[in-house]
Amino acid sequence: MSSANPSGRTGLDGLGLAGIIAAVLVLIAAVALSLVPQPAQAASLVRVTNFGTNPTGLNMYVYAPDRLAERPALLVMVHYCTGSAGAVHNGGGRDYVSAADRNGYVIIYPEATRDGHCFDVSTQNALRRNGGSDSTGIMSMVSYARQRYNVDPERIVVSGISSGAMMTNVLAAQYPDVFSAGAAFAGVPAGCFATTDGSMWNSQCSGGNLLKTPQQWGDQARAMYPGYTGRYPRMQLWHGTADTTLAYPNFGEALDQWTNLHGVSRTPTFTDQPQSNWTRTRYGTGTPAVVEGISAQGTGHDVPTAGMVARAITFLGLDRPPTTTTTTTTTTTTTTPPPSQGCTVKAAVNAWNTGLTETITITNTSSAPVNGWTLQFTLPGGQTITGGWSATYSPTTGQVTAKNVDYNAQIQPSAQVSIGFQATHTGNSAPADGFTLNGARCAVA
C-alpha cells in the first residue's frame, strides 16, 4: 500500500502551507483594519412627520449637517414638477448640500404628493397668507425647524426650481416677515399662475403672454398679505433665454414685480457678465442688491446649470462659516408688565375644513418698553395648537400661555410683535380671546 495520503490533503486539515500563510495574512489585515478609526456616520436626508398643520399632505424632509452652526441659517429648497426631495437633494440642489456641510446651515425640503408632484401656486387658497394650501404646510415646516434647530430668524431663505421657483416667489410675497431672501430658477412672478377653473396650469402665464405693469405685479403680490408695510425679501431671479416651458418673458415680468415691491427703479444700477453667456443686472443701491437678475443666453428650462447655485449661495448669505464658539451664557431678563390697558391685540384667523392658522399682533400702547413677555389667551372649545412661530405655546388647548423667544423679547412703546400658530378645530374656528400681557388685560382691536 502506498504511504501517500489518499485524501490528497496535507497539513492542517488539508490547507497546505500556502493556504496557512494566506489565512494568517488575511487575519493580520483584518486586525489592522479594525484598529483604524472609522469615519462617523454622515448626515443624511431625514423625513419628519407630525410637523404641524399640513392641509395638502406634503412630505417634509430635513438635512442637518453633522457640524451645525450655533445659530444656523435655514434654507427652504423646493423641487420642480415630477420632482422629489431626494431628487433635488442629490441633483440640482447638491451644491446647497455641500455648502451646508461647510457652513452649518439646515435645509428643509417640502415634497408635493399630488399627481405630477407640482406645487399649488394657482388656487385661491394658495395665493393668500395662511390660506390652507401648500404654502401653509411649508410654513409649518419652517416653524418646526426654527424651534428644533435654534435657527437664526434673520437668515431664513428660500430657493426653488421651476414649480419650486414659482413657490419661491409666492412664499416670499406671502411671508415677507419670515424670509430674508430668495433665489428662483426658471419661475414666474407671484400670482402669474393664478386660475379660476380649478386647474393648476395657466397656459397664458407659462407661454410668457401674461404681461402687466410693475405696479400691477407689485399690487398682486401685496394682496397676498394685505396690510403689510414692512420690507420684502431680497430676490435673485435666474432664467434661460431658450426656455420653452416657462417662457423667457416671465423673467422680465418677475423683475418688474420685485423692483416694484422694493420701490427701486427698473433701470439696472449695475450690469456685468459673470460667465460668457450670462448677463447679470442689479437693482437698487444696496449691497448686496435687493433684486438681481441673471439671464442665461441659449439656456433652456434645465436649470440650474454649473456655477448658478454657487452664486445663489452667496446672494442668499449662506456662505458664512458656522460659529466656532461653544461657550453658552445665561441672560436674565426682567419682566415688566405694562400699565392697565397698555396693550392692544389683533387676532386674524384663516380657517379651512378642520384646520386654521391664527396671527396675533401685540401692540405696546404704554409709554414704557416691555422686556420679556407672556401673552395668555383662551382658545375656543375644540381647537388644538399643532405648531407655532415667534413664541412658545403651552398647553395646546384651553388657556394658553405664549412666551417670547430671544429675538422678540422687547416691545418698545408703540411697537408691535407678530406671533402665530396652526391649530385643528372641530367646527369652531373663531379667534382666541381673553388676552393678557404679563398679567395686564389687553384691548382687542
GROMACS .gro file of C-alpha atoms in nm:
model
  445
    1MET     CA    1   0.000   0.000   0.000
    2SER     CA    2   0.127   0.343  -0.080
    3SER     CA    3   0.210   0.571   0.209
    4ALA     CA    4   0.059   0.872   0.026
    5ASN     CA    5  -0.240   1.045   0.185
    6PRO     CA    6  -0.542   0.910  -0.008
    7SER     CA    7  -0.739   1.229   0.053
    8GLY     CA    8  -0.481   1.438  -0.121
    9ARG     CA    9  -0.486   1.687   0.172
   10THR     CA   10  -0.172   1.794   0.356
   11GLY     CA   11  -0.104   1.978   0.679
   12LEU     CA   12  -0.380   2.128   0.895
   13ASP     CA   13  -0.698   1.977   0.753
   14GLY     CA   14  -0.554   1.998   0.406
   15LEU     CA   15  -0.494   2.373   0.390
   16GLY     CA   16  -0.142   2.333   0.277
   17LEU     CA   17   0.143   2.569   0.363
   18ALA     CA   18   0.036   2.832   0.111
   19GLY     CA   19  -0.318   2.827   0.243
   20ILE     CA   20  -0.198   2.867   0.601
   21ILE     CA   21   0.015   3.167   0.507
   22ALA     CA   22  -0.274   3.329   0.316
   23ALA     CA   23  -0.511   3.278   0.608
   24VAL     CA   24  -0.265   3.435   0.852
   25LEU     CA   25  -0.218   3.735   0.624
   26VAL     CA   26  -0.594   3.786   0.596
   27LEU     CA   27  -0.625   3.769   0.975
   28ILE     CA   28  -0.346   4.024   1.022
   29ALA     CA   29  -0.510   4.259   0.770
   30ALA     CA   30  -0.847   4.227   0.942
   31VAL     CA   31  -0.697   4.308   1.282
   32ALA     CA   32  -0.509   4.605   1.138
   33LEU     CA   33  -0.823   4.740   0.971
   34SER     CA   34  -1.015   4.714   1.296
   35LEU     CA   35  -0.757   4.940   1.462
   36VAL     CA   36  -0.802   5.216   1.202
   37PRO     CA   37  -1.053   5.484   1.321
   38GLN     CA   38  -1.367   5.462   1.107
   39PRO     CA   39  -1.545   5.777   0.989
   40ALA     CA   40  -1.858   5.884   1.177
   41GLN     CA   41  -2.195   5.823   1.015
   42ALA     CA   42  -2.253   6.109   0.773
   43ALA     CA   43  -2.562   6.327   0.792
   44SER     CA   44  -2.846   6.214   0.569
   45LEU     CA   45  -3.184   6.326   0.444
   46VAL     CA   46  -3.443   6.252   0.713
   47ARG     CA   47  -3.821   6.252   0.682
   48VAL     CA   48  -4.016   6.439   0.950
   49THR     CA   49  -4.381   6.365   1.027
   50ASN     CA   50  -4.630   6.547   1.253
   51PHE     CA   51  -4.460   6.880   1.194
   52GLY     CA   52  -4.780   7.085   1.219
   53THR     CA   53  -5.074   7.189   1.007
   54ASN     CA   54  -5.043   7.031   0.663
   55PRO     CA   55  -5.369   7.074   0.472
   56THR     CA   56  -5.244   6.934   0.139
   57GLY     CA   57  -5.048   6.636   0.271
   58LEU     CA   58  -4.696   6.747   0.180
   59ASN     CA   59  -4.399   6.540   0.290
   60MET     CA   60  -4.120   6.708   0.487
   61TYR     CA   61  -3.753   6.614   0.471
   62VAL     CA   62  -3.465   6.774   0.661
   63TYR     CA   63  -3.092   6.779   0.605
   64ALA     CA   64  -2.897   6.891   0.913
   65PRO     CA   65  -2.519   6.860   0.866
   66ASP     CA   66  -2.301   6.694   1.128
   67ARG     CA   67  -2.137   7.028   1.206
   68LEU     CA   68  -2.426   7.262   1.272
   69ALA     CA   69  -2.378   7.632   1.339
   70GLU     CA   70  -2.472   7.759   1.682
   71ARG     CA   71  -2.744   7.976   1.522
   72PRO     CA   72  -2.784   7.816   1.178
   73ALA     CA   73  -2.942   7.967   0.874
   74LEU     CA   74  -3.239   7.782   0.727
   75LEU     CA   75  -3.287   7.713   0.355
   76VAL     CA   76  -3.625   7.601   0.220
   77MET     CA   77  -3.543   7.414  -0.103
   78VAL     CA   78  -3.846   7.350  -0.326
   79HIS     CA   79  -3.838   7.091  -0.606
   80TYR     CA   80  -3.970   7.105  -0.964
   81CYS     CA   81  -4.277   6.930  -1.113
   82THR     CA   82  -4.231   6.549  -1.118
   83GLY     CA   83  -3.952   6.600  -0.866
   84SER     CA   84  -3.900   6.494  -0.508
   85ALA     CA   85  -3.699   6.590  -0.202
   86GLY     CA   86  -3.439   6.325  -0.282
   87ALA     CA   87  -3.413   6.425  -0.647
   88VAL     CA   88  -3.334   6.789  -0.575
   89HIS     CA   89  -3.115   6.699  -0.274
   90ASN     CA   90  -2.897   6.473  -0.489
   91GLY     CA   91  -2.938   6.662  -0.818
   92GLY     CA   92  -2.985   7.030  -0.896
   93GLY     CA   93  -2.956   7.136  -0.531
   94ARG     CA   94  -2.649   6.930  -0.449
   95ASP     CA   95  -2.425   7.237  -0.423
   96TYR     CA   96  -2.656   7.368  -0.149
   97VAL     CA   97  -2.590   7.045   0.044
   98SER     CA   98  -2.212   7.077   0.010
   99ALA     CA   99  -2.232   7.436   0.132
  100ALA     CA  100  -2.449   7.326   0.426
  101ASP     CA  101  -2.175   7.079   0.523
  102ARG     CA  102  -1.919   7.361   0.512
  103ASN     CA  103  -2.123   7.635   0.671
  104GLY     CA  104  -2.353   7.454   0.911
  105TYR     CA  105  -2.699   7.556   0.792
  106VAL     CA  106  -3.017   7.346   0.780
  107ILE     CA  107  -3.212   7.258   0.464
  108ILE     CA  108  -3.578   7.160   0.463
  109TYR     CA  109  -3.737   7.003   0.156
  110PRO     CA  110  -4.113   7.020   0.105
  111GLU     CA  111  -4.229   6.737  -0.119
  112ALA     CA  112  -4.553   6.755  -0.318
  113THR     CA  113  -4.759   6.435  -0.316
  114ARG     CA  114  -5.035   6.514  -0.567
  115ASP     CA  115  -5.027   6.371  -0.920
  116GLY     CA  116  -4.743   6.531  -1.112
  117HIS     CA  117  -4.572   6.648  -0.793
  118CYS     CA  118  -4.624   7.016  -0.876
  119PHE     CA  119  -4.678   7.276  -0.605
  120ASP     CA  120  -5.003   7.471  -0.584
  121VAL     CA  121  -4.936   7.830  -0.690
  122SER     CA  122  -5.268   7.867  -0.870
  123THR     CA  123  -5.571   7.830  -0.642
  124GLN     CA  124  -5.726   8.100  -0.428
  125ASN     CA  125  -5.608   7.927  -0.111
  126ALA     CA  126  -5.254   7.907  -0.247
  127LEU     CA  127  -5.229   8.278  -0.315
  128ARG     CA  128  -5.306   8.421   0.027
  129ARG     CA  129  -5.116   8.411   0.351
  130ASN     CA  130  -5.222   8.121   0.575
  131GLY     CA  131  -5.466   8.022   0.302
  132GLY     CA  132  -5.469   7.649   0.367
  133SER     CA  133  -5.279   7.516   0.065
  134ASP     CA  134  -4.917   7.411   0.007
  135SER     CA  135  -4.763   7.731   0.140
  136THR     CA  136  -4.939   7.678   0.473
  137GLY     CA  137  -4.783   7.334   0.511
  138ILE     CA  138  -4.441   7.468   0.414
  139MET     CA  139  -4.464   7.735   0.682
  140SER     CA  140  -4.544   7.463   0.936
  141MET     CA  141  -4.215   7.303   0.833
  142VAL     CA  142  -4.037   7.635   0.882
  143SER     CA  143  -4.188   7.671   1.231
  144TYR     CA  144  -4.081   7.318   1.320
  145ALA     CA  145  -3.724   7.374   1.200
  146ARG     CA  146  -3.694   7.710   1.378
  147GLN     CA  147  -3.773   7.551   1.712
  148ARG     CA  148  -3.586   7.224   1.654
  149TYR     CA  149  -3.257   7.376   1.534
  150ASN     CA  150  -3.241   7.718   1.706
  151VAL     CA  151  -3.248   7.886   1.365
  152ASP     CA  152  -3.134   8.246   1.321
  153PRO     CA  153  -3.464   8.423   1.232
  154GLU     CA  154  -3.276   8.679   1.022
  155ARG     CA  155  -3.135   8.408   0.794
  156ILE     CA  156  -3.437   8.213   0.671
  157VAL     CA  157  -3.420   8.191   0.291
  158VAL     CA  158  -3.596   8.005   0.010
  159SER     CA  159  -3.493   7.870  -0.327
  160GLY     CA  160  -3.661   7.656  -0.591
  161ILE     CA  161  -3.655   7.522  -0.944
  162SER     CA  162  -3.943   7.562  -1.195
  163SER     CA  163  -4.258   7.482  -0.990
  164GLY     CA  164  -4.035   7.535  -0.687
  165ALA     CA  165  -3.923   7.870  -0.827
  166MET     CA  166  -4.288   7.973  -0.860
  167MET     CA  167  -4.340   7.870  -0.497
  168THR     CA  168  -4.027   8.066  -0.401
  169ASN     CA  169  -4.188   8.384  -0.534
  170VAL     CA  170  -4.520   8.305  -0.365
  171LEU     CA  171  -4.363   8.230  -0.025
  172ALA     CA  172  -4.154   8.547  -0.039
  173ALA     CA  173  -4.466   8.752  -0.120
  174GLN     CA  174  -4.688   8.590   0.142
  175TYR     CA  175  -4.434   8.574   0.425
  176PRO     CA  176  -4.203   8.872   0.377
  177ASP     CA  177  -4.170   8.897   0.755
  178VAL     CA  178  -4.017   8.546   0.767
  179PHE     CA  179  -3.787   8.519   0.464
  180SER     CA  180  -3.487   8.744   0.418
  181ALA     CA  181  -3.401   8.640   0.060
  182GLY     CA  182  -3.496   8.408  -0.224
  183ALA     CA  183  -3.338   8.259  -0.536
  184ALA     CA  184  -3.572   8.136  -0.811
  185PHE     CA  185  -3.451   7.925  -1.105
  186ALA     CA  186  -3.687   7.948  -1.406
  187GLY     CA  187  -4.004   8.066  -1.237
  188VAL     CA  188  -4.279   8.322  -1.291
  189PRO     CA  189  -4.400   8.625  -1.093
  190ALA     CA  190  -4.600   8.557  -0.776
  191GLY     CA  191  -4.963   8.522  -0.880
  192CYS     CA  192  -4.893   8.473  -1.252
  193PHE     CA  193  -5.017   8.113  -1.242
  194ALA     CA  194  -5.350   8.202  -1.077
  195THR     CA  195  -5.651   8.017  -1.218
  196THR     CA  196  -6.025   8.024  -1.150
  197ASP     CA  197  -6.132   7.691  -1.302
  198GLY     CA  198  -5.965   7.456  -1.053
  199SER     CA  199  -5.674   7.389  -1.288
  200MET     CA  200  -5.318   7.427  -1.162
  201TRP     CA  201  -5.176   7.519  -1.504
  202ASN     CA  202  -5.201   7.863  -1.660
  203SER     CA  203  -5.103   7.847  -2.027
  204GLN     CA  204  -5.112   8.224  -2.073
  205CYS     CA  205  -4.854   8.265  -1.798
  206SER     CA  206  -4.638   7.969  -1.897
  207GLY     CA  207  -4.624   8.099  -2.254
  208GLY     CA  208  -4.499   8.438  -2.139
  209ASN     CA  209  -4.814   8.613  -2.259
  210LEU     CA  210  -4.940   8.747  -1.924
  211LEU     CA  211  -4.792   9.095  -1.921
  212LYS     CA  212  -4.857   9.362  -1.657
  213THR     CA  213  -4.705   9.685  -1.534
  214PRO     CA  214  -4.461   9.673  -1.243
  215GLN     CA  215  -4.726   9.838  -1.025
  216GLN     CA  216  -4.984   9.572  -1.117
  217TRP     CA  217  -4.742   9.290  -1.040
  218GLY     CA  218  -4.643   9.454  -0.714
  219ASP     CA  219  -5.005   9.501  -0.614
  220GLN     CA  220  -5.079   9.136  -0.691
  221ALA     CA  221  -4.802   9.028  -0.455
  222ARG     CA  222  -4.906   9.276  -0.186
  223ALA     CA  223  -5.261   9.138  -0.198
  224MET     CA  224  -5.125   8.807  -0.069
  225TYR     CA  225  -5.053   8.972   0.268
  226PRO     CA  226  -5.295   9.266   0.294
  227GLY     CA  227  -5.194   9.549   0.522
  228TYR     CA  228  -4.826   9.456   0.538
  229THR     CA  229  -4.600   9.761   0.518
  230GLY     CA  230  -4.260   9.615   0.606
  231ARG     CA  231  -3.967   9.522   0.389
  232TYR     CA  232  -3.974   9.243   0.129
  233PRO     CA  233  -3.708   8.974   0.085
  234ARG     CA  234  -3.417   9.032  -0.148
  235MET     CA  235  -3.475   8.833  -0.466
  236GLN     CA  236  -3.243   8.671  -0.719
  237LEU     CA  237  -3.402   8.554  -1.046
  238TRP     CA  238  -3.247   8.314  -1.300
  239HIS     CA  239  -3.388   8.238  -1.646
  240GLY     CA  240  -3.269   8.091  -1.975
  241THR     CA  241  -3.346   8.276  -2.295
  242ALA     CA  242  -3.437   7.947  -2.469
  243ASP     CA  243  -3.684   7.831  -2.203
  244THR     CA  244  -3.996   7.696  -2.375
  245THR     CA  245  -4.163   7.554  -2.062
  246LEU     CA  246  -4.193   7.879  -1.868
  247ALA     CA  247  -4.115   8.127  -2.142
  248TYR     CA  248  -3.840   8.385  -2.108
  249PRO     CA  249  -4.073   8.693  -2.090
  250ASN     CA  250  -4.162   8.576  -1.737
  251PHE     CA  251  -3.811   8.678  -1.634
  252GLY     CA  252  -3.878   9.044  -1.714
  253GLU     CA  253  -4.222   9.032  -1.554
  254ALA     CA  254  -4.073   8.894  -1.231
  255LEU     CA  255  -3.811   9.169  -1.232
  256ASP     CA  256  -4.096   9.418  -1.271
  257GLN     CA  257  -4.269   9.270  -0.967
  258TRP     CA  258  -3.973   9.261  -0.730
  259THR     CA  259  -3.832   9.600  -0.818
  260ASN     CA  260  -4.178   9.745  -0.754
  261LEU     CA  261  -4.207   9.564  -0.420
  262HIS     CA  262  -3.874   9.713  -0.318
  263GLY     CA  263  -3.959  10.057  -0.452
  264VAL     CA  264  -3.650  10.076  -0.674
  265SER     CA  265  -3.609  10.173  -1.038
  266ARG     CA  266  -3.648   9.908  -1.305
  267THR     CA  267  -3.335  10.054  -1.466
  268PRO     CA  268  -3.032   9.849  -1.352
  269THR     CA  269  -2.773  10.018  -1.135
  270PHE     CA  270  -2.511   9.759  -1.234
  271THR     CA  271  -2.464   9.519  -1.527
  272ASP     CA  272  -2.193   9.259  -1.587
  273GLN     CA  273  -2.124   8.910  -1.726
  274PRO     CA  274  -2.012   8.666  -1.452
  275GLN     CA  275  -1.987   8.396  -1.726
  276SER     CA  276  -1.965   8.431  -2.102
  277ASN     CA  277  -2.336   8.357  -2.166
  278TRP     CA  278  -2.476   8.523  -1.851
  279THR     CA  279  -2.593   8.880  -1.819
  280ARG     CA  280  -2.642   8.996  -1.461
  281THR     CA  281  -2.836   9.309  -1.371
  282ARG     CA  282  -2.872   9.454  -1.023
  283TYR     CA  283  -3.134   9.698  -0.897
  284GLY     CA  284  -3.125   9.946  -0.612
  285THR     CA  285  -2.823  10.090  -0.435
  286GLY     CA  286  -2.773   9.839  -0.153
  287THR     CA  287  -2.500   9.576  -0.123
  288PRO     CA  288  -2.595   9.306  -0.182
  289ALA     CA  289  -2.860   9.419  -0.428
  290VAL     CA  290  -3.225   9.396  -0.326
  291VAL     CA  291  -3.306   9.247  -0.668
  292GLU     CA  292  -3.069   9.064  -0.901
  293GLY     CA  293  -3.148   8.904  -1.236
  294ILE     CA  294  -2.928   8.666  -1.433
  295SER     CA  295  -3.024   8.591  -1.793
  296ALA     CA  296  -2.855   8.282  -1.943
  297GLN     CA  297  -2.818   8.311  -2.320
  298GLY     CA  298  -2.916   7.991  -2.507
  299THR     CA  299  -3.012   7.805  -2.189
  300GLY     CA  300  -3.345   7.623  -2.174
  301HIS     CA  301  -3.558   7.516  -1.881
  302ASP     CA  302  -3.298   7.274  -1.746
  303VAL     CA  303  -3.155   7.491  -1.470
  304PRO     CA  304  -2.960   7.538  -1.253
  305THR     CA  305  -2.654   7.480  -1.470
  306ALA     CA  306  -2.295   7.474  -1.348
  307GLY     CA  307  -2.199   7.770  -1.133
  308MET     CA  308  -2.551   7.902  -1.075
  309VAL     CA  309  -2.610   7.759  -0.727
  310ALA     CA  310  -2.272   7.885  -0.609
  311ARG     CA  311  -2.382   8.241  -0.700
  312ALA     CA  312  -2.717   8.184  -0.529
  313ILE     CA  313  -2.543   8.067  -0.211
  314THR     CA  314  -2.358   8.397  -0.191
  315PHE     CA  315  -2.669   8.603  -0.268
  316LEU     CA  316  -2.869   8.420  -0.001
  317GLY     CA  317  -2.597   8.474   0.259
  318LEU     CA  318  -2.536   8.101   0.305
  319ASP     CA  319  -2.160   8.126   0.255
  320ARG     CA  320  -2.081   8.220   0.613
  321PRO     CA  321  -1.892   7.951   0.808
  322PRO     CA  322  -2.050   7.825   1.132
  323THR     CA  323  -1.957   7.999   1.452
  324THR     CA  324  -1.680   7.813   1.633
  325THR     CA  325  -1.758   7.921   1.986
  326THR     CA  326  -1.923   7.666   2.213
  327THR     CA  327  -1.949   7.895   2.513
  328THR     CA  328  -2.301   7.948   2.639
  329THR     CA  329  -2.414   8.235   2.855
  330THR     CA  330  -2.727   8.284   3.055
  331THR     CA  331  -2.911   8.611   3.012
  332THR     CA  332  -3.157   8.725   3.276
  333THR     CA  333  -3.441   8.944   3.156
  334THR     CA  334  -3.666   9.145   3.379
  335THR     CA  335  -4.035   9.108   3.302
  336THR     CA  336  -4.202   9.447   3.302
  337PRO     CA  337  -4.581   9.447   3.289
  338PRO     CA  338  -4.736   9.739   3.102
  339PRO     CA  339  -4.988   9.955   3.282
  340SER     CA  340  -5.356   9.865   3.263
  341GLN     CA  341  -5.485   9.895   2.904
  342GLY     CA  342  -5.122   9.930   2.793
  343CYS     CA  343  -5.156   9.672   2.519
  344THR     CA  344  -5.374   9.601   2.219
  345VAL     CA  345  -5.410   9.266   2.046
  346LYS     CA  346  -5.539   9.193   1.698
  347ALA     CA  347  -5.617   8.831   1.610
  348ALA     CA  348  -5.674   8.720   1.250
  349VAL     CA  349  -5.785   8.368   1.158
  350ASN     CA  350  -5.770   8.184   0.826
  351ALA     CA  351  -5.968   7.859   0.851
  352TRP     CA  352  -6.041   7.562   0.626
  353ASN     CA  353  -6.213   7.227   0.683
  354THR     CA  354  -6.073   7.116   1.023
  355GLY     CA  355  -5.767   7.342   1.034
  356LEU     CA  356  -5.676   7.706   1.083
  357THR     CA  357  -5.391   7.947   1.133
  358GLU     CA  358  -5.412   8.246   1.363
  359THR     CA  359  -5.187   8.550   1.355
  360ILE     CA  360  -5.175   8.759   1.673
  361THR     CA  361  -5.033   9.111   1.664
  362ILE     CA  362  -4.941   9.262   2.002
  363THR     CA  363  -4.902   9.640   2.027
  364ASN     CA  364  -4.744   9.804   2.330
  365THR     CA  365  -4.966  10.111   2.382
  366SER     CA  366  -4.796  10.211   2.708
  367SER     CA  367  -4.513  10.461   2.749
  368ALA     CA  368  -4.264  10.203   2.882
  369PRO     CA  369  -4.086   9.921   2.698
  370VAL     CA  370  -4.182   9.563   2.771
  371ASN     CA  371  -3.874   9.350   2.841
  372GLY     CA  372  -3.975   8.984   2.831
  373TRP     CA  373  -4.340   8.893   2.794
  374THR     CA  374  -4.602   8.625   2.829
  375LEU     CA  375  -4.933   8.650   2.650
  376GLN     CA  376  -5.220   8.447   2.789
  377PHE     CA  377  -5.538   8.377   2.593
  378THR     CA  378  -5.818   8.125   2.572
  379LEU     CA  379  -5.883   7.905   2.271
  380PRO     CA  380  -6.241   7.822   2.173
  381GLY     CA  381  -6.352   7.470   2.254
  382GLY     CA  382  -6.235   7.206   2.007
  383GLN     CA  383  -5.922   7.393   1.897
  384THR     CA  384  -5.580   7.234   1.950
  385ILE     CA  385  -5.250   7.404   1.861
  386THR     CA  386  -5.028   7.185   1.643
  387GLY     CA  387  -4.741   7.426   1.580
  388GLY     CA  388  -4.647   7.790   1.608
  389TRP     CA  389  -4.393   8.059   1.532
  390SER     CA  390  -4.226   8.354   1.708
  391ALA     CA  391  -4.328   8.224   2.054
  392THR     CA  392  -4.353   7.905   2.259
  393TYR     CA  393  -4.704   7.781   2.338
  394SER     CA  394  -4.822   7.576   2.634
  395PRO     CA  395  -5.058   7.399   2.678
  396THR     CA  396  -5.211   7.336   2.335
  397THR     CA  397  -5.578   7.368   2.438
  398GLY     CA  398  -5.787   7.582   2.671
  399GLN     CA  399  -5.600   7.868   2.837
  400VAL     CA  400  -5.269   7.903   2.654
  401THR     CA  401  -4.954   8.088   2.754
  402ALA     CA  402  -4.735   8.218   2.472
  403LYS     CA  403  -4.384   8.322   2.576
  404ASN     CA  404  -4.140   8.536   2.381
  405VAL     CA  405  -3.840   8.389   2.206
  406ASP     CA  406  -3.499   8.552   2.236
  407TYR     CA  407  -3.523   8.780   1.934
  408ASN     CA  408  -3.859   8.945   2.019
  409ALA     CA  409  -3.843   8.977   2.397
  410GLN     CA  410  -3.857   9.356   2.392
  411ILE     CA  411  -4.155   9.558   2.271
  412GLN     CA  412  -4.086   9.931   2.263
  413PRO     CA  413  -4.369  10.182   2.317
  414SER     CA  414  -4.598  10.190   2.011
  415ALA     CA  415  -4.411   9.892   1.863
  416GLN     CA  416  -4.564   9.562   1.757
  417VAL     CA  417  -4.475   9.194   1.774
  418SER     CA  418  -4.647   8.940   1.549
  419ILE     CA  419  -4.677   8.574   1.652
  420GLY     CA  420  -4.896   8.292   1.534
  421PHE     CA  421  -4.989   7.927   1.539
  422GLN     CA  422  -5.156   7.649   1.346
  423ALA     CA  423  -5.443   7.455   1.503
  424THR     CA  424  -5.706   7.194   1.434
  425HIS     CA  425  -6.071   7.259   1.514
  426THR     CA  426  -6.394   7.063   1.534
  427GLY     CA  427  -6.617   7.330   1.385
  428ASN     CA  428  -6.548   7.644   1.589
  429SER     CA  429  -6.279   7.842   1.405
  430ALA     CA  430  -6.326   8.167   1.599
  431PRO     CA  431  -6.017   8.355   1.718
  432ALA     CA  432  -5.881   8.328   2.068
  433ASP     CA  433  -5.992   8.582   2.329
  434GLY     CA  434  -5.923   8.697   2.684
  435PHE     CA  435  -5.575   8.833   2.607
  436THR     CA  436  -5.350   8.944   2.892
  437LEU     CA  437  -4.989   9.059   2.852
  438ASN     CA  438  -4.777   8.998   3.163
  439GLY     CA  439  -5.099   8.986   3.362
  440ALA     CA  440  -5.244   9.311   3.222
  441ARG     CA  441  -5.564   9.291   3.023
  442CYS     CA  442  -5.525   9.390   2.657
  443ALA     CA  443  -5.778   9.570   2.443
  444VAL     CA  444  -5.884   9.378   2.132
  445ALA     CA  445  -5.855   9.562   1.801
   0.00000   0.00000   0.00000
